[in-house]
């Protein structure tokens, strides 16, 4: 195997791990936040509007982590600077 093949294989594996780990954490966090919000609304229905608003803001912030990991994985796959170094 030449060095270009090794770098491409490692890049594919790394981007897959980035998406897997970067998607798992936020999905667990969103599920836990949703569970707690539903429990809280069940206990105090009069504050449902405030809890729902805070839930959506928190979920948007958590979801941004998954989007960042997607961007990093795409950079690793399609704009890998190591390929330019080995290709020369």
PDB file of C-alpha atoms in Angstrom:
ATOM      1  CA  UNK A   1       0.000   0.000   0.000  1.00  0.00           C
ATOM      2  CA  UNK A   2       1.274   3.406  -0.849  1.00  0.00           C
ATOM      3  CA  UNK A   3       1.003   6.395   1.460  1.00  0.00           C
ATOM      4  CA  UNK A   4      -1.902   7.943  -0.461  1.00  0.00           C
ATOM      5  CA  UNK A   5      -4.057   4.827   0.054  1.00  0.00           C
ATOM      6  CA  UNK A   6      -3.265   4.738   3.764  1.00  0.00           C
ATOM      7  CA  UNK A   7      -4.178   8.401   4.223  1.00  0.00           C
ATOM      8  CA  UNK A   8      -7.463   7.965   2.326  1.00  0.00           C
ATOM      9  CA  UNK A   9      -8.377   4.866   4.375  1.00  0.00           C
ATOM     10  CA  UNK A  10      -7.571   6.566   7.668  1.00  0.00           C
ATOM     11  CA  UNK A  11      -9.533   9.645   6.564  1.00  0.00           C
ATOM     12  CA  UNK A  12     -12.613   7.556   5.790  1.00  0.00           C
ATOM     13  CA  UNK A  13     -12.419   5.723   9.122  1.00  0.00           C
ATOM     14  CA  UNK A  14     -11.834   8.975  11.019  1.00  0.00           C
ATOM     15  CA  UNK A  15     -14.746  10.745   9.384  1.00  0.00           C
ATOM     16  CA  UNK A  16     -17.018   7.794  10.142  1.00  0.00           C
ATOM     17  CA  UNK A  17     -15.992   7.846  13.794  1.00  0.00           C
ATOM     18  CA  UNK A  18     -16.470  11.614  13.895  1.00  0.00           C
ATOM     19  CA  UNK A  19     -20.044  11.320  12.656  1.00  0.00           C
ATOM     20  CA  UNK A  20     -20.800   8.353  14.931  1.00  0.00           C
ATOM     21  CA  UNK A  21     -19.497   9.959  18.117  1.00  0.00           C
ATOM     22  CA  UNK A  22     -20.615  13.455  17.158  1.00  0.00           C
ATOM     23  CA  UNK A  23     -24.148  12.233  16.496  1.00  0.00           C
ATOM     24  CA  UNK A  24     -24.490   9.926  19.472  1.00  0.00           C
ATOM     25  CA  UNK A  25     -23.732  12.499  22.163  1.00  0.00           C
ATOM     26  CA  UNK A  26     -26.187  15.172  21.019  1.00  0.00           C
ATOM     27  CA  UNK A  27     -28.939  12.633  20.408  1.00  0.00           C
ATOM     28  CA  UNK A  28     -28.577  11.308  23.948  1.00  0.00           C
ATOM     29  CA  UNK A  29     -28.540  14.857  25.307  1.00  0.00           C
ATOM     30  CA  UNK A  30     -31.631  15.855  23.359  1.00  0.00           C
ATOM     31  CA  UNK A  31     -33.489  12.744  24.483  1.00  0.00           C
ATOM     32  CA  UNK A  32     -32.673  13.431  28.122  1.00  0.00           C
ATOM     33  CA  UNK A  33     -33.650  17.100  27.827  1.00  0.00           C
ATOM     34  CA  UNK A  34     -36.952  16.184  26.193  1.00  0.00           C
ATOM     35  CA  UNK A  35     -37.693  13.625  28.889  1.00  0.00           C
ATOM     36  CA  UNK A  36     -37.000  16.109  31.681  1.00  0.00           C
ATOM     37  CA  UNK A  37     -39.063  18.815  29.962  1.00  0.00           C
ATOM     38  CA  UNK A  38     -42.062  16.517  29.584  1.00  0.00           C
ATOM     39  CA  UNK A  39     -41.790  15.478  33.238  1.00  0.00           C
ATOM     40  CA  UNK A  40     -41.581  19.114  34.315  1.00  0.00           C
ATOM     41  CA  UNK A  41     -44.569  20.140  32.197  1.00  0.00           C
ATOM     42  CA  UNK A  42     -46.508  17.246  33.712  1.00  0.00           C
ATOM     43  CA  UNK A  43     -45.747  18.563  37.197  1.00  0.00           C
ATOM     44  CA  UNK A  44     -46.283  22.256  36.435  1.00  0.00           C
ATOM     45  CA  UNK A  45     -48.538  22.706  33.393  1.00  0.00           C
ATOM     46  CA  UNK A  46     -48.880  26.452  33.998  1.00  0.00           C
ATOM     47  CA  UNK A  47     -45.222  27.001  33.064  1.00  0.00           C
ATOM     48  CA  UNK A  48     -45.390  24.964  29.855  1.00  0.00           C
ATOM     49  CA  UNK A  49     -44.708  27.959  27.571  1.00  0.00           C
ATOM     50  CA  UNK A  50     -41.512  28.933  29.377  1.00  0.00           C
ATOM     51  CA  UNK A  51     -40.252  25.355  29.596  1.00  0.00           C
ATOM     52  CA  UNK A  52     -40.974  24.742  25.908  1.00  0.00           C
ATOM     53  CA  UNK A  53     -39.138  27.914  24.882  1.00  0.00           C
ATOM     54  CA  UNK A  54     -36.092  26.986  26.958  1.00  0.00           C
ATOM     55  CA  UNK A  55     -36.230  23.435  25.606  1.00  0.00           C
ATOM     56  CA  UNK A  56     -36.094  24.614  21.999  1.00  0.00           C
ATOM     57  CA  UNK A  57     -33.186  26.972  22.684  1.00  0.00           C
ATOM     58  CA  UNK A  58     -31.274  24.218  24.482  1.00  0.00           C
ATOM     59  CA  UNK A  59     -31.955  21.670  21.752  1.00  0.00           C
ATOM     60  CA  UNK A  60     -30.734  24.098  19.094  1.00  0.00           C
ATOM     61  CA  UNK A  61     -27.485  24.577  21.000  1.00  0.00           C
ATOM     62  CA  UNK A  62     -27.024  20.818  21.447  1.00  0.00           C
ATOM     63  CA  UNK A  63     -27.819  20.155  17.793  1.00  0.00           C
ATOM     64  CA  UNK A  64     -25.087  22.560  16.733  1.00  0.00           C
ATOM     65  CA  UNK A  65     -22.522  20.080  18.111  1.00  0.00           C
ATOM     66  CA  UNK A  66     -23.773  17.445  15.665  1.00  0.00           C
ATOM     67  CA  UNK A  67     -23.588  19.947  12.812  1.00  0.00           C
ATOM     68  CA  UNK A  68     -20.017  20.856  13.764  1.00  0.00           C
ATOM     69  CA  UNK A  69     -19.009  17.198  13.724  1.00  0.00           C
ATOM     70  CA  UNK A  70     -20.614  16.822  10.274  1.00  0.00           C
ATOM     71  CA  UNK A  71     -18.587  19.780   9.002  1.00  0.00           C
ATOM     72  CA  UNK A  72     -15.380  18.327  10.435  1.00  0.00           C
ATOM     73  CA  UNK A  73     -16.111  14.945   8.830  1.00  0.00           C
ATOM     74  CA  UNK A  74     -16.733  16.590   5.455  1.00  0.00           C
ATOM     75  CA  UNK A  75     -13.477  18.528   5.739  1.00  0.00           C
ATOM     76  CA  UNK A  76     -11.621  15.313   6.552  1.00  0.00           C
ATOM     77  CA  UNK A  77     -13.153  13.571   3.548  1.00  0.00           C
ATOM     78  CA  UNK A  78     -13.104  16.224   0.841  1.00  0.00           C
ATOM     79  CA  UNK A  79     -10.619  18.937   1.840  1.00  0.00           C
ATOM     80  CA  UNK A  80      -7.927  16.879   3.526  1.00  0.00           C
ATOM     81  CA  UNK A  81      -4.682  18.877   3.492  1.00  0.00           C
ATOM     82  CA  UNK A  82      -2.587  15.736   3.970  1.00  0.00           C
ATOM     83  CA  UNK A  83      -3.487  14.557   0.471  1.00  0.00           C
ATOM     84  CA  UNK A  84      -1.757  17.601  -1.014  1.00  0.00           C
ATOM     85  CA  UNK A  85       1.402  16.883   0.971  1.00  0.00           C
ATOM     86  CA  UNK A  86       1.584  13.251  -0.107  1.00  0.00           C
ATOM     87  CA  UNK A  87       0.528  13.879  -3.690  1.00  0.00           C
ATOM     88  CA  UNK A  88       3.575  16.045  -4.422  1.00  0.00           C
TER      89      UNK A  88
END
